Amino acid sequence: MRISRHFSQLWEKRNPTAGHLGTYFFFALLRLVLVFVPQLGYIHPDEFFQSVEVMTGDHFRLEHTRTWEFNNSMPVRSITLPWVLMRVPWSFYEFLALYVRDWWQVELINSYAFLVFPRLIYTLISYSNDWCLYRICRLYGLRHEIRLLALGSSWVLLVFGTRTFSNTLELAMCSWLLCLVAECMLKTNTIVYKKEYLEEKYDKAASISERVKIWKLKNSLPAHNLQHLFAMSSICVAGVFNRPTFLLFGAPMVFFWLLRGMGTRSVSFRDFNLRIGLFCLCALPALLLFIFCDSLYYKHLTVGELHMLQVGIDNFVFTPWNFIKYNLDPSHTATHGVHPCYVHLLVNVPMLFNILGLTALVAFAQLLLRFFCAEYQLLPRFQSIVSLMSGAIFVPLFFLSLINHQEPRFLLPLTFPLLLLHAPKLITGFSATYPFQTQHPMLRWLYDNVLCSRASAPHLLRIWYVCNVVFTVFFGFIHQAGIFPLAQRMAHVVATKPMATHVHLLTSHTYSLPLHLVNVPSSRELHFNPQTHQRYRRPRDFYLYEYGGLPMKSLLDKVKLIAGNCELKRNGATRLRYKMYLAIPAPLSDELHEALQRSNASSYLHFELLSVFYPHLSTEAFPRLRGRHPCDVDAPHWSHDDLRGTCDVEQPPTLSFAYLSRQFSSFVHQFGLALYEIDVRRKQTRAPTHTIDVNTTPLPVTTA
């Protein structure tokens, strides 16, 4: 009892900042663990098709999808960063896998590795956000514990930070740039203050020896005008080639870097112009490198042309300009979805940052109100860390809101400055002091019951945790989470199928399936046989048909058409056998059953439910409260083989616990991706029958 009482006293006297750091390290480790689990949630197709699908497919010579963004005629995606971040590490990984296969007979090149290894690289890069946040807090004397905790526990880092989005790299580059700018601003302010102080002392010095001493101290001050110039310009070039929207995020940061010390006697417009010129000059090496690498990859420039010095302006490709030209046309962006201008402000910011996002919006509205009310003394100093972070949040937010296509991931770079400014409110509450300039009963009630530390501080951190856990679970493990298990299943089917057999997979109401996860060797590339030392081309044996949100009746027509073509090849001269599969969200099983009933397809098409991949939620096909079980179109589960009857898991409705439990089971089972194998019922040719009279004499048996 005495020992337990002692530990309880120590627990009560513990330093809360130590607890925040401990919780941060837990979430930092969890971020790494979630890579290897792995997270099966599928946020957006761009996670794969803007980098991993092309890089992994090219490196391992696999079947893959090259989207329109990698079109050689007008590419809009730079290949340099994905090549460095994936092709180079894949080479080392392939070298390691070769020896592991020889020594321990373990295959490391599989669908799991194709999913996890690129995510591991991006996750390691995401830890640089944590370091930059810690660095700025230490430089400016800010509390780093709660800020690191908010960053580490944010679902933005737990989910987006572990995915292979170009926005994840954009977030890291913005963090690097903010860290460098904040460091330069602090150093410039410190040196300018010391320099002006020494100049003032120099003017007041009475003796020559004292002036000489002050002059030496003044000359010993370090240079600050061009600090981190080359690193910042290179980051800006890499950021623009990664995503040209980096221009919107990086512009306010570079502007604050250019304005350092302006308004003092030590820094003039000459320094401002010098910084601009040298910044552009230092960006040239990185700019030329990216243009050269992209031009080689997209075959606008060849080694032969370089050797013959037959190089012109048309031999170079500038992918950011192609990207900007494409997105400046509203009709192009409208093909990806049209959103109102307020979606970023009212939907995406609260969804990404929940309570802190709303706090940031209210704080910025308060700053605007003070500005328009001419209360300039209450505004933060322009060349301060608060102004820098506020500009890094709301300048890009304003311009991105003018674009008619708005997705939450476009705002990932706002995470760093927003959490640095507002994360302490999770433990201090919305406002420690009365924030209004006028006294009013309603305003006083609002402050006492909502805004003050006593009313809001105990709940904000809990709300933050709950929201981030919910979004992490949903987007990390539920949303479109059946796609990767489906790819693994198809990889097994292709690997174990008989020779001269084609595999056809149809999908509907799901995101696009990354072909490289199926691990099918490419039919377009030449492969090398190490035994015969010959090159050969593999025939194509896996076909993917993706029909998006096609109505079920039209989807069934596609199934009939593909099955008919496959039957023609099977009965033709080539005698090609085939396997056909259909993958749809489980809630669509009811529609598939009804479409089969309405058409004559049930007479010759047989759908067998192979498996349901749980969990899986497609926003294109939400589960229904009284939906059918996926086995509805699987004949063995029915009392009659002609698909007419009563499903074994769904009896006539009677208000009872058994009925309610079955309905709940059917609802839960709809959170899955159903995989059906489609067989064609062929008419059996009857053999001629011979009747034998038992009274006749049997035929003689001859022996050899």
XYZ file of C-alpha atoms in Angstrom:
704
model
C 0.000 0.000 0.000
C 2.813 2.370 0.881
C 4.574 1.660 -2.423
C 1.383 2.173 -4.453
C 0.692 5.403 -2.568
C 4.230 6.545 -3.365
C 3.792 5.831 -7.078
C 0.436 7.617 -7.112
C 2.034 10.681 -5.566
C 4.795 10.592 -8.163
C 2.177 10.268 -10.915
C 0.291 13.291 -9.625
C 3.518 15.326 -9.444
C 4.719 14.268 -12.899
C 5.725 16.891 -15.442
C 2.899 17.168 -18.008
C 5.389 18.027 -20.759
C 7.108 14.683 -20.238
C 3.754 12.998 -20.731
C 3.208 14.914 -23.964
C 6.637 13.868 -25.250
C 6.004 10.256 -24.322
C 2.691 10.282 -26.160
C 4.372 11.892 -29.162
C 6.986 9.138 -29.344
C 4.185 6.580 -29.205
C 2.478 8.171 -32.206
C 5.815 8.565 -34.020
C 6.418 4.831 -33.618
C 2.810 4.100 -34.584
C 3.359 5.969 -37.858
C 6.125 3.529 -38.736
C 4.173 0.490 -37.568
C 1.199 1.444 -39.738
C 3.444 1.137 -42.777
C 4.155 -2.544 -42.160
C 0.685 -3.550 -40.872
C -0.132 -2.330 -43.611
C -2.883 0.245 -44.038
C -5.200 -1.217 -46.647
C -7.297 1.943 -46.989
C -7.182 3.464 -50.453
C -7.551 7.256 -50.233
C -7.226 8.293 -53.864
C -5.911 6.691 -57.084
C -3.195 9.353 -57.353
C -1.480 7.608 -54.436
C -0.347 4.978 -56.945
C -0.836 6.307 -60.443
C 1.219 9.515 -60.100
C 4.436 7.743 -59.140
C 4.511 4.174 -57.791
C 2.582 2.474 -60.596
C 4.905 3.825 -63.273
C 8.191 3.558 -61.381
C 7.632 0.043 -60.051
C 6.232 -1.155 -63.366
C 9.200 0.247 -65.286
C 11.796 -1.132 -62.885
C 10.463 -4.702 -62.562
C 9.027 -4.828 -66.117
C 5.497 -5.406 -64.875
C 2.151 -4.683 -66.420
C 1.203 -1.193 -65.318
C -1.025 1.708 -66.259
C 0.554 4.868 -67.614
C -1.985 7.619 -67.122
C -2.381 10.625 -69.399
C -0.069 12.606 -67.109
C 2.909 10.596 -68.407
C 2.083 11.054 -72.068
C 5.312 11.590 -74.012
C 3.793 14.271 -76.229
C 2.771 16.580 -73.361
C 3.807 15.194 -69.952
C 2.591 17.091 -66.902
C 4.463 15.062 -64.253
C 8.171 15.358 -63.642
C 9.837 11.978 -63.352
C 13.043 13.089 -61.627
C 11.954 12.964 -57.981
C 9.990 9.685 -58.305
C 12.969 8.176 -60.108
C 15.363 9.187 -57.321
C 13.006 8.189 -54.510
C 11.893 4.841 -56.005
C 13.988 3.569 -58.884
C 17.261 3.967 -56.999
C 15.993 2.338 -53.741
C 14.320 -0.418 -55.781
C 17.712 -1.264 -57.277
C 19.210 -1.824 -53.830
C 16.126 -3.745 -52.731
C 16.278 -5.987 -55.805
C 19.961 -6.683 -55.132
C 19.127 -7.662 -51.541
C 16.176 -9.810 -52.642
C 18.423 -11.740 -55.028
C 20.726 -12.900 -52.213
C 17.848 -13.596 -49.821
C 16.258 -15.775 -52.500
C 19.510 -17.712 -53.022
C 20.429 -18.131 -49.359
C 17.087 -18.611 -47.601
C 14.691 -19.351 -50.493
C 12.491 -16.412 -49.446
C 10.898 -14.267 -52.139
C 10.972 -10.563 -51.214
C 9.640 -9.250 -54.523
C 5.875 -9.586 -54.167
C 2.714 -7.515 -53.903
C 3.312 -6.767 -50.235
C 6.751 -5.320 -50.992
C 5.369 -3.256 -53.881
C 2.897 -1.683 -51.433
C 5.062 -1.263 -48.331
C 8.542 -0.359 -49.560
C 7.613 2.921 -51.333
C 5.474 3.877 -48.335
C 8.436 3.273 -46.038
C 10.536 5.767 -48.020
C 7.860 8.455 -47.843
C 7.298 7.778 -44.133
C 10.972 8.295 -43.370
C 10.790 11.589 -45.260
C 7.734 12.582 -43.202
C 9.809 12.504 -40.013
C 11.638 15.575 -41.320
C 8.426 17.516 -40.577
C 8.826 16.621 -36.914
C 12.450 17.724 -36.883
C 11.676 21.054 -38.559
C 8.915 21.746 -36.033
C 11.234 20.946 -33.134
C 13.974 23.099 -34.671
C 11.759 26.192 -34.997
C 10.409 25.759 -31.467
C 13.926 25.611 -30.058
C 15.020 28.647 -32.061
C 12.110 30.821 -30.943
C 11.721 29.464 -27.417
C 8.314 27.891 -28.074
C 6.865 24.855 -26.313
C 7.718 21.966 -28.569
C 6.064 19.163 -26.575
C 2.411 19.906 -27.324
C 3.214 20.927 -30.906
C 5.031 17.657 -31.573
C 2.164 15.767 -29.940
C -0.387 17.466 -32.187
C 1.714 16.782 -35.282
C 2.413 13.153 -34.398
C -1.196 12.334 -33.496
C -2.673 14.092 -36.532
C -4.274 11.736 -39.025
C -2.645 13.833 -41.723
C 0.724 12.377 -40.703
C -0.560 8.935 -39.706
C -2.360 8.390 -43.016
C -1.222 10.891 -45.657
C 2.312 10.999 -44.240
C 2.711 7.272 -44.886
C 1.337 7.322 -48.442
C 3.068 7.928 -51.760
C 1.280 11.147 -52.684
C 3.136 14.004 -54.328
C 1.321 16.130 -51.723
C 3.253 14.269 -48.996
C 6.519 15.416 -50.562
C 5.062 18.908 -50.929
C 4.302 18.935 -47.196
C 7.895 17.944 -46.369
C 9.400 20.537 -48.730
C 7.225 23.312 -47.296
C 8.375 22.303 -43.815
C 12.029 22.455 -44.896
C 11.537 25.839 -46.509
C 9.679 27.247 -43.502
C 12.410 26.028 -41.175
C 15.139 27.681 -43.264
C 13.198 30.948 -43.606
C 12.425 31.070 -39.879
C 16.085 30.479 -39.053
C 17.205 33.182 -41.498
C 14.665 35.673 -40.119
C 15.826 35.108 -36.556
C 19.499 35.380 -37.489
C 18.946 38.541 -39.548
C 16.933 40.214 -36.798
C 19.591 39.353 -34.223
C 22.550 40.514 -36.346
C 20.802 43.699 -37.519
C 19.949 44.567 -33.918
C 23.563 44.000 -32.805
C 24.926 45.942 -35.762
C 22.719 48.963 -35.136
C 23.507 48.826 -31.438
C 27.256 48.798 -32.161
C 26.881 51.642 -34.667
C 25.112 53.689 -32.038
C 27.868 52.911 -29.518
C 30.467 53.774 -32.164
C 28.974 57.210 -32.712
C 28.958 57.872 -28.976
C 32.471 56.544 -28.344
C 34.794 59.156 -26.859
C 38.210 57.656 -27.708
C 39.775 56.207 -30.813
C 40.703 52.949 -29.054
C 37.074 52.422 -28.032
C 35.950 53.071 -31.608
C 38.495 50.595 -32.952
C 37.241 47.981 -30.493
C 33.611 48.551 -31.508
C 34.568 48.530 -35.193
C 36.241 45.127 -34.785
C 33.181 43.768 -32.988
C 30.961 45.071 -35.767
C 33.099 43.449 -38.484
C 33.154 40.157 -36.600
C 29.385 39.768 -36.950
C 28.557 36.843 -39.281
C 27.033 37.391 -42.713
C 23.286 36.948 -42.928
C 22.162 38.438 -46.210
C 22.448 35.291 -48.353
C 22.075 32.569 -45.735
C 20.780 29.173 -47.035
C 20.394 30.706 -50.482
C 21.360 27.668 -52.566
C 19.398 25.216 -50.394
C 16.240 27.318 -50.516
C 16.369 27.891 -54.270
C 16.939 24.163 -54.899
C 14.025 23.217 -52.643
C 11.785 25.652 -54.520
C 12.742 24.174 -57.889
C 12.221 20.604 -56.656
C 8.898 21.595 -55.107
C 7.631 23.178 -58.319
C 8.620 20.148 -60.401
C 6.999 17.859 -57.836
C 3.760 19.875 -57.839
C 3.524 23.295 -59.514
C 1.079 24.330 -56.760
C 4.216 24.671 -54.655
C 4.441 28.148 -56.191
C 1.451 29.162 -54.064
C 2.901 27.668 -50.880
C 6.490 28.766 -51.398
C 5.830 32.334 -52.601
C 4.909 33.817 -49.179
C 7.856 32.022 -47.538
C 10.353 33.334 -50.092
C 8.767 36.791 -49.805
C 9.407 36.834 -46.057
C 12.979 35.700 -46.695
C 13.513 38.544 -49.167
C 12.083 41.128 -46.741
C 14.336 40.213 -43.814
C 15.632 43.314 -42.097
C 13.848 45.727 -44.429
C 12.994 49.011 -42.719
C 16.280 49.196 -40.846
C 19.408 51.192 -41.617
C 21.424 48.029 -42.322
C 19.182 46.533 -45.029
C 18.075 48.507 -48.089
C 16.314 47.844 -51.402
C 19.735 47.123 -52.868
C 19.926 44.053 -50.635
C 16.385 43.121 -51.631
C 17.223 43.235 -55.355
C 20.504 41.396 -54.767
C 18.673 38.598 -52.982
C 16.187 38.232 -55.850
C 18.901 38.082 -58.497
C 21.110 35.597 -56.664
C 18.111 33.476 -55.712
C 17.173 33.072 -59.376
C 20.812 32.419 -60.302
C 21.216 29.698 -57.661
C 18.021 28.014 -58.874
C 19.491 27.442 -62.356
C 21.504 24.248 -61.611
C 18.500 22.422 -60.146
C 16.250 23.773 -62.898
C 18.547 22.527 -65.668
C 18.946 19.152 -63.953
C 15.194 18.550 -63.745
C 14.599 19.666 -67.332
C 17.439 17.469 -68.606
C 16.276 14.345 -66.727
C 12.634 14.795 -67.761
C 13.614 15.362 -71.394
C 15.641 12.155 -71.433
C 12.910 10.079 -69.813
C 10.141 11.307 -72.090
C 12.448 10.825 -75.129
C 12.335 14.434 -76.225
C 16.113 14.241 -75.934
C 18.236 11.215 -76.842
C 21.858 10.279 -76.265
C 22.442 10.181 -80.016
C 21.251 13.772 -80.408
C 23.550 14.835 -77.598
C 26.459 13.027 -79.214
C 25.779 14.651 -82.589
C 25.056 18.032 -80.951
C 21.715 18.161 -82.756
C 19.867 19.770 -79.877
C 17.188 22.452 -80.130
C 14.564 24.035 -77.926
C 12.061 21.357 -78.963
C 14.279 18.690 -77.402
C 13.474 19.885 -73.886
C 10.292 19.439 -71.909
C 9.181 21.687 -69.040
C 6.575 19.682 -67.146
C 5.454 22.435 -64.697
C 4.435 24.648 -67.603
C 2.446 21.792 -69.149
C 0.771 21.244 -65.776
C -0.146 24.926 -65.455
C -1.467 25.109 -69.013
C -3.677 22.099 -68.413
C -5.094 23.345 -65.110
C -5.684 26.903 -66.294
C -8.454 25.542 -68.492
C -11.560 25.135 -66.260
C -12.953 22.492 -68.601
C -9.942 20.276 -67.868
C -10.187 20.574 -64.094
C -13.950 20.088 -64.331
C -13.388 16.566 -65.673
C -11.896 15.651 -62.282
C -14.811 17.149 -60.339
C -16.234 20.638 -59.860
C -16.464 22.081 -56.361
C -17.688 25.419 -55.004
C -15.032 27.916 -53.965
C -15.834 27.495 -50.255
C -15.102 23.747 -50.071
C -11.499 24.227 -48.923
C -12.514 26.734 -46.291
C -15.610 25.099 -44.854
C -15.051 21.392 -45.533
C -11.441 20.436 -46.180
C -9.761 22.531 -43.469
C -12.106 21.274 -40.704
C -11.795 17.699 -41.985
C -7.994 17.748 -42.008
C -7.395 19.672 -38.790
C -10.800 19.410 -37.011
C -10.836 21.630 -33.910
C -7.522 23.339 -34.716
C -8.683 24.084 -38.261
C -11.736 25.891 -36.939
C -9.544 27.705 -34.418
C -7.209 28.886 -37.181
C -10.096 30.199 -39.270
C -11.554 32.098 -36.310
C -8.123 33.518 -35.393
C -7.554 34.751 -38.940
C -11.037 36.294 -39.048
C -10.156 38.117 -35.819
C -6.949 39.448 -37.413
C -8.883 40.697 -40.440
C -11.432 42.374 -38.171
C -8.709 44.169 -36.260
C -7.072 45.257 -39.510
C -10.261 46.735 -40.964
C -11.032 48.387 -37.611
C -7.593 50.077 -37.740
C -6.461 48.343 -34.527
C -2.943 47.943 -35.898
C -1.314 47.831 -32.459
C -3.049 44.503 -31.819
C -1.731 42.904 -35.001
C 1.489 40.810 -34.962
C 4.655 42.445 -36.257
C 5.074 41.844 -39.988
C 8.554 40.319 -39.753
C 7.629 37.863 -37.008
C 7.150 34.120 -36.829
C 3.380 34.600 -36.388
C 3.112 36.622 -39.597
C 5.271 34.107 -41.460
C 3.092 31.164 -40.426
C -0.147 33.056 -41.039
C 0.997 33.967 -44.546
C 2.026 30.351 -45.196
C -1.524 29.272 -44.294
C -3.914 31.782 -45.792
C -2.160 33.010 -48.946
C -2.144 29.550 -50.604
C -5.575 28.788 -49.123
C -7.020 31.860 -50.842
C -5.566 31.075 -54.271
C -6.355 27.351 -54.109
C -9.964 28.259 -53.340
C -10.162 29.999 -56.725
C -9.631 26.657 -58.512
C -12.834 24.754 -59.220
C -11.360 21.348 -58.299
C -10.645 21.082 -54.557
C -9.472 18.004 -52.662
C -8.362 17.782 -49.006
C -4.891 16.514 -49.915
C -4.177 19.778 -51.744
C -4.011 21.465 -48.313
C -1.494 19.103 -46.691
C 1.316 21.745 -46.644
C -0.846 23.867 -44.306
C -0.359 21.264 -41.563
C 3.028 22.503 -40.384
C 2.321 26.250 -39.937
C -1.218 25.673 -38.638
C -0.138 23.280 -35.884
C 2.844 25.428 -34.945
C 0.557 28.421 -34.375
C -2.472 26.804 -32.760
C -1.477 23.447 -31.221
C -0.966 24.957 -27.691
C -4.708 25.700 -27.583
C -5.269 21.964 -27.102
C -4.138 22.351 -23.488
C -4.629 26.078 -22.820
C -8.100 26.416 -24.318
C -9.301 28.843 -26.930
C -8.404 32.047 -25.095
C -6.712 32.710 -21.764
C -7.914 36.340 -21.671
C -11.061 38.133 -22.735
C -10.556 38.546 -26.523
C -13.202 41.176 -27.311
C -12.700 44.927 -27.216
C -16.223 45.679 -26.008
C -18.159 44.397 -23.003
C -21.474 42.794 -23.836
C -23.509 40.214 -21.899
C -23.611 37.815 -24.843
C -19.889 38.162 -25.466
C -19.174 37.684 -21.778
C -21.344 34.559 -21.716
C -19.560 33.225 -24.822
C -16.180 33.753 -23.207
C -17.111 32.309 -19.796
C -18.853 29.198 -21.151
C -16.958 28.397 -24.362
C -13.724 30.307 -24.948
C -12.041 30.628 -21.561
C -9.410 28.110 -20.486
C -11.543 26.698 -17.685
C -14.398 25.856 -20.062
C -12.545 24.677 -23.184
C -9.149 23.325 -22.100
C -10.395 20.003 -20.593
C -12.165 18.987 -23.817
C -10.095 20.155 -26.773
C -7.376 17.504 -26.559
C -10.008 14.769 -26.254
C -11.892 16.072 -29.287
C -8.593 16.183 -31.184
C -7.795 12.560 -30.319
C -11.270 11.258 -31.152
C -11.449 12.996 -34.542
C -7.991 11.847 -35.582
C -8.633 8.256 -34.508
C -11.888 8.183 -36.483
C -10.301 9.533 -39.671
C -7.245 7.281 -39.287
C -9.415 4.184 -38.990
C -11.731 5.210 -41.823
C -9.190 6.312 -44.430
C -6.439 4.000 -43.239
C -8.327 0.723 -42.936
C -11.888 0.929 -44.328
C -12.192 3.246 -47.332
C -11.723 1.135 -50.505
C -9.660 -1.271 -48.398
C -10.529 -4.364 -50.420
C -8.469 -3.317 -53.448
C -5.108 -4.581 -52.191
C -6.439 -8.003 -51.035
C -8.111 -8.269 -54.439
C -4.760 -7.559 -56.130
C -3.079 -10.217 -53.985
C -5.786 -12.727 -54.887
C -5.390 -11.968 -58.580
C -1.614 -12.292 -58.279
C -2.128 -15.777 -56.835
C -4.617 -16.671 -59.594
C -2.216 -15.570 -62.344
C 0.728 -17.355 -60.738
C -1.127 -20.681 -60.345
C -3.239 -20.739 -63.507
C -2.649 -23.389 -66.190
C -0.651 -22.556 -69.275
C -2.432 -20.891 -72.208
C -5.120 -19.507 -69.897
C -6.235 -15.887 -69.859
C -7.514 -14.171 -66.727
C -10.176 -11.491 -67.075
C -11.091 -9.243 -64.129
C -14.028 -6.827 -64.233
C -14.462 -4.184 -61.530
C -17.219 -1.688 -60.895
C -17.930 1.023 -58.319
C -14.368 0.838 -56.968
C -11.157 2.804 -57.391
C -8.732 1.756 -60.115
C -6.701 -1.352 -59.390
C -2.923 -0.681 -59.535
C -1.711 -3.293 -61.986
C 1.786 -3.500 -60.540
C 0.334 -4.983 -57.342
C -0.896 -7.990 -59.373
C 2.766 -8.716 -60.204
C 2.201 -9.720 -63.831
C 5.258 -9.523 -66.140
C 4.811 -6.964 -68.872
C 3.803 -8.085 -72.338
C 5.245 -4.897 -73.857
C 8.797 -5.197 -72.542
C 11.572 -7.578 -73.544
C 12.547 -9.977 -70.767
C 15.904 -11.696 -70.308
C 16.292 -15.409 -69.672
C 19.478 -15.902 -67.589
C 19.664 -19.593 -68.511
C 19.487 -19.277 -72.284
C 20.818 -15.682 -72.380
C 18.059 -14.757 -74.795
C 15.476 -12.028 -74.781
C 11.826 -12.829 -75.237
C 8.419 -11.189 -75.056
C 5.667 -12.672 -72.906
C 2.141 -12.965 -74.271
C -0.495 -10.992 -72.440
C -2.576 -13.190 -70.152
C -4.207 -10.764 -67.680
C -6.935 -8.340 -68.717
C -8.476 -5.683 -66.483
C -11.788 -3.983 -67.280
C -12.748 -1.059 -65.033
C -16.256 0.313 -65.433
C -16.473 2.910 -62.663
C -20.072 3.661 -61.701
C -21.667 1.781 -64.609
C -25.276 0.719 -63.917
C -25.665 -2.952 -63.145
C -27.692 -3.698 -66.276
C -24.982 -2.189 -68.473
C -22.316 -4.010 -66.459
C -24.082 -7.308 -67.082
C -24.109 -6.508 -70.789
C -20.342 -6.024 -70.625
C -20.003 -9.389 -68.886
C -22.007 -11.052 -71.677
C -19.895 -9.366 -74.357
C -16.553 -10.352 -72.808
C -17.745 -13.876 -72.076
C -18.903 -14.220 -75.670
C -15.517 -13.145 -77.030
C -13.729 -15.523 -74.676
C -15.967 -18.391 -75.776
C -15.173 -17.674 -79.429
C -11.436 -17.923 -78.698
C -11.963 -21.048 -76.621
C -13.833 -22.780 -79.415
C -11.587 -21.409 -82.150
C -8.296 -22.627 -83.506
C -6.242 -21.314 -80.583
C -8.374 -23.162 -77.973
C -7.557 -20.482 -75.386
C -8.980 -21.244 -71.988
C -9.944 -18.434 -69.667
C -11.063 -17.464 -66.182
C -13.405 -14.545 -65.582
C -13.946 -12.676 -62.334
C -16.150 -9.812 -61.211
C -15.319 -7.587 -58.222
C -18.030 -5.256 -56.916
C -18.852 -3.751 -53.509
C -20.977 -6.152 -51.491
C -23.993 -3.758 -51.331
C -24.387 -4.194 -55.109
C -25.044 -7.934 -54.780
C -28.759 -7.183 -54.596
C -28.664 -5.199 -57.844
C -26.624 -7.908 -59.527
C -29.185 -10.525 -58.490
C -32.062 -8.414 -59.807
C -30.234 -7.764 -63.090
C -29.721 -11.507 -63.501
C -33.389 -12.148 -62.816
C -34.558 -9.570 -65.350
C -32.293 -10.800 -68.119
C -31.792 -14.220 -69.599
C -28.173 -14.310 -68.405
C -28.975 -16.655 -65.517
C -29.604 -19.437 -68.025
C -25.986 -19.571 -69.166
C -23.970 -17.408 -66.697
C -23.130 -18.799 -63.285
C -21.793 -16.460 -60.576
C -19.927 -18.156 -57.749
C -18.926 -16.103 -54.731
C -15.253 -16.841 -54.081
C -14.593 -14.468 -51.201
C -15.508 -11.129 -49.684
C -12.612 -8.880 -48.700
C -13.355 -7.079 -45.423
C -13.464 -4.253 -44.627
C -14.268 -2.265 -47.737
C -16.426 0.823 -48.076
C -17.021 2.440 -51.426
C -18.702 5.826 -51.372
C -20.139 4.933 -54.788
C -22.104 2.068 -53.177
C -23.030 2.688 -49.544
C -24.317 -0.238 -47.451
C -28.082 -0.447 -47.071
C -29.917 -1.039 -43.812
C -32.000 -3.774 -45.405
C -29.587 -4.918 -48.052
C -28.991 -8.453 -49.189
C -26.089 -10.676 -48.272
C -23.381 -11.073 -50.990
C -24.354 -14.737 -51.371
C -27.580 -13.675 -53.087
C -26.109 -14.324 -56.526
C -24.182 -17.433 -55.541
C -26.305 -20.413 -56.557
C -25.057 -22.950 -53.964
C -26.450 -20.751 -51.184
C -29.945 -20.858 -52.668
C -32.571 -23.536 -52.286
C -32.929 -23.762 -56.070
C -30.135 -23.752 -58.624
C -32.060 -21.493 -60.979
C -31.499 -18.508 -58.660
C -35.165 -18.486 -57.622
C -35.791 -19.124 -53.964
C -34.923 -17.858 -50.515
C -31.398 -17.106 -49.375
C -30.324 -19.184 -46.400
C -29.219 -16.088 -44.494
C -32.387 -14.063 -45.177
C -35.774 -15.442 -44.132
C -39.204 -13.763 -44.412
C -39.288 -10.752 -42.037
C -40.575 -11.496 -38.550
C -39.929 -9.107 -35.703
C -37.639 -11.253 -33.610
C -34.130 -11.220 -32.267
C -33.038 -13.797 -34.833
C -34.369 -11.680 -37.693
C -32.745 -8.515 -36.345
C -29.445 -10.310 -35.885
C -29.590 -11.617 -39.462
C -30.342 -8.122 -40.749
C -27.422 -6.762 -38.737
C -25.216 -9.521 -40.144
C -26.303 -8.638 -43.680
C -25.564 -4.961 -43.010
C -22.093 -5.727 -41.641
C -21.313 -8.082 -44.525
C -21.982 -5.225 -46.928
C -18.744 -3.607 -45.748
C -16.778 -5.752 -48.126
C -15.621 -6.219 -51.687
C -17.211 -9.291 -53.237
C -15.268 -11.357 -55.769
C -17.291 -13.614 -58.055
C -16.037 -16.168 -60.536
C -18.134 -16.254 -63.707
C -18.654 -19.568 -65.492
C -20.496 -20.164 -68.727
C -22.936 -23.052 -68.749
C -22.277 -24.901 -71.983
C -24.734 -27.260 -73.621
C -23.558 -30.838 -73.267
C -23.688 -32.858 -76.494
C -25.456 -36.109 -75.848
C -23.710 -39.327 -76.931
C -25.763 -41.717 -79.097
C -27.571 -44.279 -76.962
C -27.602 -47.955 -77.876
C -30.183 -50.360 -76.502
C -29.046 -53.881 -75.933
C -31.441 -56.816 -75.735
C -30.571 -58.930 -72.749
C -31.739 -62.073 -74.609
C -29.267 -61.684 -77.441
C -25.996 -63.471 -77.547
C -23.121 -61.330 -76.308
C -20.384 -60.302 -78.675
C -17.286 -62.428 -78.574
C -14.306 -61.024 -76.747
C -11.032 -61.111 -78.579
C -7.754 -61.269 -76.805
C -4.458 -60.183 -78.109
